[in-house]
Tab-separated table of N, CA, C and O in Angstrom:
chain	number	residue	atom	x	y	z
A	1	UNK	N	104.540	55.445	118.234
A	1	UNK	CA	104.743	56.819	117.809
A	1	UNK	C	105.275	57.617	119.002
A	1	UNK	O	104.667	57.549	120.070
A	2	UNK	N	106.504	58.456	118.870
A	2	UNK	CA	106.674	59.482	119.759
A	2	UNK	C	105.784	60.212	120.557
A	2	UNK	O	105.661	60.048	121.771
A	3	UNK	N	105.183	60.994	119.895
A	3	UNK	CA	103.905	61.879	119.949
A	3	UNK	C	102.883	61.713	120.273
A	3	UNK	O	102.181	62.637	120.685
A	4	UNK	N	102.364	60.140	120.164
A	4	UNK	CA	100.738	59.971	120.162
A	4	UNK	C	100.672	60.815	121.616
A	4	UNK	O	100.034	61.863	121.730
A	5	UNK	N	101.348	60.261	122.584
A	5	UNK	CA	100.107	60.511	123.729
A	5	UNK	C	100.021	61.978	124.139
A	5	UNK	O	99.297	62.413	125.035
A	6	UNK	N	101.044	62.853	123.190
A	6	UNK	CA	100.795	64.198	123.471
A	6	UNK	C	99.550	64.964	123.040
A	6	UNK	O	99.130	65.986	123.584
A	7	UNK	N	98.856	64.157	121.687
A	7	UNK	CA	98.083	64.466	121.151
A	7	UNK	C	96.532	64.443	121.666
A	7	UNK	O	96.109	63.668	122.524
A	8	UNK	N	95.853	65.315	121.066
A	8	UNK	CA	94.197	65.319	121.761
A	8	UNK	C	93.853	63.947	121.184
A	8	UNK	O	94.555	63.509	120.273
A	9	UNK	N	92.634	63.110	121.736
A	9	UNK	CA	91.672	61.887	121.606
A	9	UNK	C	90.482	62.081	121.423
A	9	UNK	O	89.872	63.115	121.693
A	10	UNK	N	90.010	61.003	120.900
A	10	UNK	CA	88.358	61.155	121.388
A	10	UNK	C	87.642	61.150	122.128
A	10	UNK	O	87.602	59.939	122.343
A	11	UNK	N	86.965	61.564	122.770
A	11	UNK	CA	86.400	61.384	124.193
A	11	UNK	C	85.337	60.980	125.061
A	11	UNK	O	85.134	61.002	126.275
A	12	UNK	N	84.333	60.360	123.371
A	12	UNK	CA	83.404	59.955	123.340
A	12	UNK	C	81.901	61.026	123.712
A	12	UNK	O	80.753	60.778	123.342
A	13	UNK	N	82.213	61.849	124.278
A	13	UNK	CA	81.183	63.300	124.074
A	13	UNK	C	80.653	63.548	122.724
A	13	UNK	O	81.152	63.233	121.643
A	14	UNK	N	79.368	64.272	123.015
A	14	UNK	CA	78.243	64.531	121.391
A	14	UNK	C	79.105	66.236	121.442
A	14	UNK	O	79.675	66.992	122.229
A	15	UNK	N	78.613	66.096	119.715
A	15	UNK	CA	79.353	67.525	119.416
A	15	UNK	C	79.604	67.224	118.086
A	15	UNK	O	78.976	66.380	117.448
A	16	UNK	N	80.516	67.903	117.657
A	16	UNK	CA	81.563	67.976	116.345
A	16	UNK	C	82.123	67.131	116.317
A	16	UNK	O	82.550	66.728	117.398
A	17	UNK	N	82.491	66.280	114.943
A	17	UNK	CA	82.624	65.160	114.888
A	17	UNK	C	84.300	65.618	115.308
A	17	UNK	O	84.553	66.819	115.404
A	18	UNK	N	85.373	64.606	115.538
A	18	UNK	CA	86.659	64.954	116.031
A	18	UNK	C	87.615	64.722	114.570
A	18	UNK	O	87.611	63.870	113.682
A	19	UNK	N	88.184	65.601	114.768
A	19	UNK	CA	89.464	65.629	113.587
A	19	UNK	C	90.148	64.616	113.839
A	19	UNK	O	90.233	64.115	114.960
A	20	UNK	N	90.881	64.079	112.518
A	20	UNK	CA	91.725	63.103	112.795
A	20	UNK	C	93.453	63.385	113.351
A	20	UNK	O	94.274	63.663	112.477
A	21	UNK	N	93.850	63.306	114.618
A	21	UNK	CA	94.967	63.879	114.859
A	21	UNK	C	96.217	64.168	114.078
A	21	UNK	O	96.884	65.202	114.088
A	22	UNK	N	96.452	62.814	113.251
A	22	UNK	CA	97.621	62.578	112.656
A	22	UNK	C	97.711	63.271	111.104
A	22	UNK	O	98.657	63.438	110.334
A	23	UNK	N	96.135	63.622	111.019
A	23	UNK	CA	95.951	64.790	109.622
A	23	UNK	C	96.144	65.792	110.198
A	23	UNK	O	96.842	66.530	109.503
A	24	UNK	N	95.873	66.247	111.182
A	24	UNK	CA	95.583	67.788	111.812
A	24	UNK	C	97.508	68.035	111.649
A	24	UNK	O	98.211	68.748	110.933
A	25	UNK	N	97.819	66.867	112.897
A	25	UNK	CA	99.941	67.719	112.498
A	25	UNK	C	100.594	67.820	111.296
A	25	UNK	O	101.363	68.769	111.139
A	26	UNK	N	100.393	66.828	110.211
A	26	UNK	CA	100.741	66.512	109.173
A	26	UNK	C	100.343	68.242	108.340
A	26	UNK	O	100.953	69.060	107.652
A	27	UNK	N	99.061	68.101	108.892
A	27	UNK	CA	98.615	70.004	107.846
A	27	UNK	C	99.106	70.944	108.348
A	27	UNK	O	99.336	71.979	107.721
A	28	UNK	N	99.479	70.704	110.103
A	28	UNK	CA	100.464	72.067	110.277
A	28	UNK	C	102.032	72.048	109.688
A	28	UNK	O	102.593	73.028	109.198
A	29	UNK	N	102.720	70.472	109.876
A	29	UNK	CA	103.897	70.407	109.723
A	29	UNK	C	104.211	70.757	108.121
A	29	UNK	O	105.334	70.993	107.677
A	30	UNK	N	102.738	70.737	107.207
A	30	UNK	CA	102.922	70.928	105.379
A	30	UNK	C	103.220	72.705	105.526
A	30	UNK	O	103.892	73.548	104.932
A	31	UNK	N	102.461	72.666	106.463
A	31	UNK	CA	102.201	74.458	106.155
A	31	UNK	C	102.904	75.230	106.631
A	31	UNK	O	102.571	76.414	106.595
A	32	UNK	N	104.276	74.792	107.321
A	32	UNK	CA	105.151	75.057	107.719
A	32	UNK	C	106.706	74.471	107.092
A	32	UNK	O	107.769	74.876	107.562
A	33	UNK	N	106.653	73.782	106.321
A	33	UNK	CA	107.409	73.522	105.827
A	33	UNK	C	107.581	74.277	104.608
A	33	UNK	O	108.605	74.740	104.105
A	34	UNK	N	106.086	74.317	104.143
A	34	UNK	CA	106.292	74.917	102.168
A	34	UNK	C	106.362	76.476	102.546
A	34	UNK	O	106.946	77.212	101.751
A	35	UNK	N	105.743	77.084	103.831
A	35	UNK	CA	105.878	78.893	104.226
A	35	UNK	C	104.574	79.232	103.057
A	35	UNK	O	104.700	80.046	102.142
A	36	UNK	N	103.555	78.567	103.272
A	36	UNK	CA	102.316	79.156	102.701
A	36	UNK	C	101.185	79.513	103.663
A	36	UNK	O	101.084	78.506	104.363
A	37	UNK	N	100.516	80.171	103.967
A	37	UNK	CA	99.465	80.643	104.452
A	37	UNK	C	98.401	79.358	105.152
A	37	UNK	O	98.289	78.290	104.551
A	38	UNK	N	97.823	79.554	106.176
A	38	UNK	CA	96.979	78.824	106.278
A	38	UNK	C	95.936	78.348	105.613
A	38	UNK	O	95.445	77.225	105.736
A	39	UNK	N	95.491	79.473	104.685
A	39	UNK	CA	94.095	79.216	103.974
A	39	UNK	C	95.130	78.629	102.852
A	39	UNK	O	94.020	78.352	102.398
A	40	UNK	N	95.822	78.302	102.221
A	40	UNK	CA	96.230	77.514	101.248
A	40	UNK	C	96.797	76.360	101.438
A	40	UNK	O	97.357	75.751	100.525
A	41	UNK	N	96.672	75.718	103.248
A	41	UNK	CA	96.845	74.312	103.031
A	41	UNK	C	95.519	73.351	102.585
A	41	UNK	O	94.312	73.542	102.730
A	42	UNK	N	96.296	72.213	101.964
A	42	UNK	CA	95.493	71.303	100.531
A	42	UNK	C	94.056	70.944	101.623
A	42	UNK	O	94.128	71.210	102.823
A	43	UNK	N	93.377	70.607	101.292
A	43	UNK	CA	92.155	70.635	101.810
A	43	UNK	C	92.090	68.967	101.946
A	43	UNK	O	90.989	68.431	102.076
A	44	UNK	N	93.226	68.230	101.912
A	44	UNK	CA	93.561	66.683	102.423
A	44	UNK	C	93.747	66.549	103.790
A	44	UNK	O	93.377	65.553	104.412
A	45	UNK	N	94.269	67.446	104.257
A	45	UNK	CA	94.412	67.605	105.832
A	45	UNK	C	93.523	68.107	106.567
A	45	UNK	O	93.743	68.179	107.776
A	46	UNK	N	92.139	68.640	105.952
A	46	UNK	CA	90.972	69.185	106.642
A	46	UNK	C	90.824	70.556	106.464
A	46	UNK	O	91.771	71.095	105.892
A	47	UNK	N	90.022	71.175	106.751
A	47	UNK	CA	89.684	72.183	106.735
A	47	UNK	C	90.945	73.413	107.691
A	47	UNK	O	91.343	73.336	108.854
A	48	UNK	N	91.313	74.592	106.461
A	48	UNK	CA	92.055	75.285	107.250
A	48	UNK	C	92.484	75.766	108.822
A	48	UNK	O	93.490	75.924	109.514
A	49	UNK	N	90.725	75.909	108.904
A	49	UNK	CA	90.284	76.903	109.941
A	49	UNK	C	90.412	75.749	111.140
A	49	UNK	O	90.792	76.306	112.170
A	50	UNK	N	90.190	74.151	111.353
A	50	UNK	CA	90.495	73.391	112.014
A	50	UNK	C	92.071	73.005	112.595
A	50	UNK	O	92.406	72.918	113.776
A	51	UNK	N	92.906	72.807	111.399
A	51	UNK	CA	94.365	73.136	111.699
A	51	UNK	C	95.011	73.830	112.377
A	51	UNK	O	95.743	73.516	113.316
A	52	UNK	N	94.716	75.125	111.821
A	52	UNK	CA	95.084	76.448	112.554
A	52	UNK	C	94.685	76.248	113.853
A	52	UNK	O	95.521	75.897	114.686
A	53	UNK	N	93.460	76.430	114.172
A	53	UNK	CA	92.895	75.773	115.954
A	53	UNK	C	93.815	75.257	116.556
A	53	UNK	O	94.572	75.737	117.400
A	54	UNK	N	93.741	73.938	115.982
A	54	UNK	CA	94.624	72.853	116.532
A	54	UNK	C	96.502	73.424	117.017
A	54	UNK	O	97.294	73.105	117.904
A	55	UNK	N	96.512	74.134	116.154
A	55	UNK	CA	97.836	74.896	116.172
A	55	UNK	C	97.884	75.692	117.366
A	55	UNK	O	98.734	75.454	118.224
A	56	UNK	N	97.016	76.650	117.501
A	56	UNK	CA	96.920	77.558	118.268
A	56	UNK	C	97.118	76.888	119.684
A	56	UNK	O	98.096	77.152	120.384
A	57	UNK	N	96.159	76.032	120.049
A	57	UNK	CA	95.894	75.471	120.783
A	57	UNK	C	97.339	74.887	121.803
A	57	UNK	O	97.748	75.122	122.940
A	58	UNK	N	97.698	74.171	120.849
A	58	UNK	CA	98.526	72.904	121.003
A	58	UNK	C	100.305	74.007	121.649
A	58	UNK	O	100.943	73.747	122.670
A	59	UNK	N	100.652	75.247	120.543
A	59	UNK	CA	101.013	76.394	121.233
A	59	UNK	C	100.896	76.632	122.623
A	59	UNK	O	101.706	76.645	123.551
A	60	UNK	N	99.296	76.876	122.496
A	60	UNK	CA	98.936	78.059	123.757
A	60	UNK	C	99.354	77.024	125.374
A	60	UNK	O	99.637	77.513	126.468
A	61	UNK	N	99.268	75.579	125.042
A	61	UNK	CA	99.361	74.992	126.499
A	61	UNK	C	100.806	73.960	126.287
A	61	UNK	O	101.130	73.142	127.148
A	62	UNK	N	101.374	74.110	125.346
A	62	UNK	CA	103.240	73.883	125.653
A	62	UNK	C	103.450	73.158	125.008
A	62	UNK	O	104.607	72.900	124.675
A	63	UNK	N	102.032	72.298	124.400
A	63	UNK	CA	102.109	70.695	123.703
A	63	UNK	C	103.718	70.554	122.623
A	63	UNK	O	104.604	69.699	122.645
A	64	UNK	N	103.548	71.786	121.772
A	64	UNK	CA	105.159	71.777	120.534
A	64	UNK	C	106.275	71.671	121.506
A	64	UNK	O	107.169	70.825	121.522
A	65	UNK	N	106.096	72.574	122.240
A	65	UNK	CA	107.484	72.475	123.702
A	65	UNK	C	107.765	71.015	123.720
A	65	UNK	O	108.615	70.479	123.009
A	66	UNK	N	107.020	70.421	124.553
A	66	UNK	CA	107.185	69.362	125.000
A	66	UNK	C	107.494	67.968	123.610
A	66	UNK	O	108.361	67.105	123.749
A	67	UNK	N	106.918	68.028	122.839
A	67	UNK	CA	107.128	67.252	121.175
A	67	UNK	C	108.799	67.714	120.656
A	67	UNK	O	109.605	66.795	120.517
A	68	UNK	N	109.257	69.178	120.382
A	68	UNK	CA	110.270	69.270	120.328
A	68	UNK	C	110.953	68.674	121.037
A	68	UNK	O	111.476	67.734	120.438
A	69	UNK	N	111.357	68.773	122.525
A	69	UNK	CA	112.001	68.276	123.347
A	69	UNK	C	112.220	66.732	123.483
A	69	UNK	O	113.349	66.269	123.640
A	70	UNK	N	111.152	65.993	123.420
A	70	UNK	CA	110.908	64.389	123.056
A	70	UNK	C	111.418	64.071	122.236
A	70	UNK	O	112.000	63.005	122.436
A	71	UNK	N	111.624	64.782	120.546
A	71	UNK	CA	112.078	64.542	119.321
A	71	UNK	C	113.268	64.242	119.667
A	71	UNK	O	113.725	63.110	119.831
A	72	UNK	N	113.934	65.516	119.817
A	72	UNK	CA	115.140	65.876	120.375
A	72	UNK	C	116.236	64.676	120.994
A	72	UNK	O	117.289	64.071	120.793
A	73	UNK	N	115.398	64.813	121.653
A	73	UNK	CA	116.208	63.501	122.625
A	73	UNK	C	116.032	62.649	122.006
A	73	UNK	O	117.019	62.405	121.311
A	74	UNK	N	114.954	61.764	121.808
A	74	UNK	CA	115.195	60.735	120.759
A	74	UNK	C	116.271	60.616	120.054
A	74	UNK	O	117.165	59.777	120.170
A	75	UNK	N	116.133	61.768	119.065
A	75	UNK	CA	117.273	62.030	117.856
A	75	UNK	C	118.676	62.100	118.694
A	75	UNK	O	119.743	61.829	118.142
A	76	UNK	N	118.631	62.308	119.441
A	76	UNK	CA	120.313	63.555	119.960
A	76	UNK	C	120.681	61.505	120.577
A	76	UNK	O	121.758	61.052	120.191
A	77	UNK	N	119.655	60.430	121.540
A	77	UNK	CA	119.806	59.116	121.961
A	77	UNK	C	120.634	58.260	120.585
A	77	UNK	O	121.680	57.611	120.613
A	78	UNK	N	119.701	58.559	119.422
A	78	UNK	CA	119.833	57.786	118.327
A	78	UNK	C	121.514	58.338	118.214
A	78	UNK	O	122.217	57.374	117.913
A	79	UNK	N	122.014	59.124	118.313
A	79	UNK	CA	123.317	59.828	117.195
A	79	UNK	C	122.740	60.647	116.099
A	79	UNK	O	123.715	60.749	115.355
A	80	UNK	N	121.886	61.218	115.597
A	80	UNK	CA	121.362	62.056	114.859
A	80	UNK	C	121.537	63.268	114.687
A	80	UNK	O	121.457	63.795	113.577
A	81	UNK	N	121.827	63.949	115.865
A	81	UNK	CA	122.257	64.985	116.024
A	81	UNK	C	123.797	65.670	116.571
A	81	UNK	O	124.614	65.297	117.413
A	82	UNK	N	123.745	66.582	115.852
A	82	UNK	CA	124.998	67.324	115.253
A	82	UNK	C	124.890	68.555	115.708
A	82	UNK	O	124.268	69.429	115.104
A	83	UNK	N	125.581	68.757	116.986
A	83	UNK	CA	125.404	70.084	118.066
A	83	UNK	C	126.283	71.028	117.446
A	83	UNK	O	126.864	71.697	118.300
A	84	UNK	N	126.552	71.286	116.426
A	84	UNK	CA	127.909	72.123	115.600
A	84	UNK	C	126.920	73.363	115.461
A	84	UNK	O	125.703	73.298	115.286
A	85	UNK	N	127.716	74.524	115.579
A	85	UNK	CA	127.186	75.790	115.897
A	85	UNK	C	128.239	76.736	114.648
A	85	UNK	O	129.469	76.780	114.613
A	86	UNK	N	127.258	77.406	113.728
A	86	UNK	CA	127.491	78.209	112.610
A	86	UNK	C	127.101	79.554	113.176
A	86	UNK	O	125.971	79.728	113.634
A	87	UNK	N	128.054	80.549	113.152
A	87	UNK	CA	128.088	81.877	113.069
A	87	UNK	C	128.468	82.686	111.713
A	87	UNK	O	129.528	82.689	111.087
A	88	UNK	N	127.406	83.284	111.501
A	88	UNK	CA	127.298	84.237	109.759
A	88	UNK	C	127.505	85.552	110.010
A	88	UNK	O	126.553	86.264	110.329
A	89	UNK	N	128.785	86.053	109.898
A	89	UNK	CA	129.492	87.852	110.079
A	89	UNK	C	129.068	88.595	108.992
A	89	UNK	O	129.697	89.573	108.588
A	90	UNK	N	127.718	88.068	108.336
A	90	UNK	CA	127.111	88.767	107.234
A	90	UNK	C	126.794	90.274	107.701
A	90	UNK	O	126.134	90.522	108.710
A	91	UNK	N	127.372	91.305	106.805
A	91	UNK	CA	126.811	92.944	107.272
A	91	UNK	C	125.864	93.388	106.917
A	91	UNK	O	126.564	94.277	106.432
A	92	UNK	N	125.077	93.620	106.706
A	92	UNK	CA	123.822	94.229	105.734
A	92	UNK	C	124.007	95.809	106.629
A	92	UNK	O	124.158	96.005	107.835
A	93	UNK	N	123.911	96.900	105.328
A	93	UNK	CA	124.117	97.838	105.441
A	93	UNK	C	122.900	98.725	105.087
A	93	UNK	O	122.572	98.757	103.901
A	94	UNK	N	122.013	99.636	106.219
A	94	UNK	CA	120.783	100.345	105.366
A	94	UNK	C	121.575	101.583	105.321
A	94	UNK	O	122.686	101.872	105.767
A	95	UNK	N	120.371	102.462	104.415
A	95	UNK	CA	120.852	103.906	103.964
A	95	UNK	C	120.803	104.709	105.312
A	95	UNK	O	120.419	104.532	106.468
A	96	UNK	N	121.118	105.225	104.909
A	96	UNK	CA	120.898	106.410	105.882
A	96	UNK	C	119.234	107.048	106.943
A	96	UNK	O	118.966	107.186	108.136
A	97	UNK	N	118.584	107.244	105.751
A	97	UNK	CA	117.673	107.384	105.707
A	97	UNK	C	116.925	106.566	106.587
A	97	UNK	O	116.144	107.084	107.386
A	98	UNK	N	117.132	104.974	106.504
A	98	UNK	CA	116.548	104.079	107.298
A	98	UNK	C	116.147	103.842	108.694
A	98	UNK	O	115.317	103.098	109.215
A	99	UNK	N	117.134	104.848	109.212
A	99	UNK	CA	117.263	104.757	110.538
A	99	UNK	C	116.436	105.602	111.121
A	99	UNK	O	116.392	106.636	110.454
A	100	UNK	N	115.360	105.675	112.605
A	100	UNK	CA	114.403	106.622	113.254
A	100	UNK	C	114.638	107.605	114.300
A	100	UNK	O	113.962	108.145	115.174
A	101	UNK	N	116.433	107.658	113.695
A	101	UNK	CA	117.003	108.706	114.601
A	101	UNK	C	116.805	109.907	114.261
A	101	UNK	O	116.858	110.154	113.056
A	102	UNK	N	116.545	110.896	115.122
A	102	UNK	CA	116.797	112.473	114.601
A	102	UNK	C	117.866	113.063	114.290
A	102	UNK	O	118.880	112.995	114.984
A	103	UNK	N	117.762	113.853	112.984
A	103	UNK	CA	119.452	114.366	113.056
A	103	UNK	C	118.883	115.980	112.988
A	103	UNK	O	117.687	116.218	112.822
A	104	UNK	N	119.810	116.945	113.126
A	104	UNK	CA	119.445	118.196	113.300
A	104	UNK	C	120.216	118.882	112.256
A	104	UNK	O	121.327	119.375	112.451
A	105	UNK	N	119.544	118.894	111.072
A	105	UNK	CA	120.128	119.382	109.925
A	105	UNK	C	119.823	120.716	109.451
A	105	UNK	O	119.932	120.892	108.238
A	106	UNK	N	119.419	121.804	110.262
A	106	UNK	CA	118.968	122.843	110.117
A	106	UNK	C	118.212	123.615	110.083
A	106	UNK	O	118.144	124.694	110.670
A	107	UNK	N	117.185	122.859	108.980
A	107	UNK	CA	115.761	123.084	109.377
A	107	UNK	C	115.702	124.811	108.518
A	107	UNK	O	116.259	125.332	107.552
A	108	UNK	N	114.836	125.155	109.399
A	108	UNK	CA	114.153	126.303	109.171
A	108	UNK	C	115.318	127.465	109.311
A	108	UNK	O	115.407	128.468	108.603
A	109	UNK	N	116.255	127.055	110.480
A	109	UNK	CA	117.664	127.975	110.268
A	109	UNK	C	117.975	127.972	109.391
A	109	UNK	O	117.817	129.055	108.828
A	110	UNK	N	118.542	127.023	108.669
A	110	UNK	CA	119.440	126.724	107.561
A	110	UNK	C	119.019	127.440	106.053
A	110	UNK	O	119.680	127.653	105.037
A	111	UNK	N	117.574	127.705	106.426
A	111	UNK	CA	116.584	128.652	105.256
A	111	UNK	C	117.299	129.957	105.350
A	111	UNK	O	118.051	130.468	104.521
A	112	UNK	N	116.822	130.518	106.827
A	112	UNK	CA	117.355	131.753	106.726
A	112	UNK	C	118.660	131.902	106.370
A	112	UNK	O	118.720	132.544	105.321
A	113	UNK	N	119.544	131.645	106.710
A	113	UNK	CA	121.261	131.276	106.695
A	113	UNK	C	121.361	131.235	105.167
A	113	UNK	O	122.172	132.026	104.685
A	114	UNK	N	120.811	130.603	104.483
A	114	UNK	CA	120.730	130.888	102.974
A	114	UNK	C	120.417	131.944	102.233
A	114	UNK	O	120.922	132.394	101.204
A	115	UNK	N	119.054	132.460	103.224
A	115	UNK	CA	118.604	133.806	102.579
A	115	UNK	C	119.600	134.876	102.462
A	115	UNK	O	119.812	135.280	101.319
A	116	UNK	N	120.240	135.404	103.414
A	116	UNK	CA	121.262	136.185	104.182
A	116	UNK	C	122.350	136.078	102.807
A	116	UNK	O	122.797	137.060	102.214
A	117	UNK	N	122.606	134.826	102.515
A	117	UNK	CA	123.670	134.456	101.341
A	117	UNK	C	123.068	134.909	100.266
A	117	UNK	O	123.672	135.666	99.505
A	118	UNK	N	122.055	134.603	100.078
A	118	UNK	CA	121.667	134.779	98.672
A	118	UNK	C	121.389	137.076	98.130
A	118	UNK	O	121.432	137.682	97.059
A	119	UNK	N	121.165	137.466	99.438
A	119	UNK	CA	121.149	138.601	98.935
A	119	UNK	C	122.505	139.509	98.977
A	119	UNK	O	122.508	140.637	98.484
């Protein structure tokens, strides 16, 4: 396996019994693939709240860094990969309104300035 030795082991210490590694990625890689919530991965991969951990974790000290990068190369060694670069000149246009700029539309002048007209 690519990965094994990036992964946590057992360590033979008393405690909590140890998750099984190859369920623990498998429940992050589901729950990232389908874009569902943590608390709604299948309860085959273990308990949510264990995953997530494992996630956090594995994050917080570079472990995905380093797994991406391994993949990578692998794949990019094999011929697998396809360095072709897509640029999308898509515009999306908001209203006006959208924007948190100030505009200076009169205000309280623009009241009076009316009043003046109106009589």
């Amino acid at each position: 396996m690519l990965i094994e030795d990036l992964l946590p082991v057992r360590t033979g210490k008393r405690g909590r019994p140890f998750s099984d590694a190859r369920a623990m990625v498998e429940g992050i890689i589901y729950r990232y693939r389908c874009g569902i919530a943590w608390r709604d991965v299948p309860a085959v991969f273990g308990p949510w709240q264990t995953i997530w951990t494992w996630h956090r974790r594995m994050a917080g000290d570079g472990t995905w860094d380093t797994v991406l990068q391994r993949l990578l190369t692998a794949a990019d060694a094999a011929g697998m990969v396809d360095w072709a670069v897509s640029v999308d000149s898509t515009i999306a246009r908001a209203h006006q309104h959208a924007t948190n700029i100030r505009r200076v539309t009169g205000g309280w002048v623009e009241l009076h300035g009316s009043a003046r007209r109106a009589a």
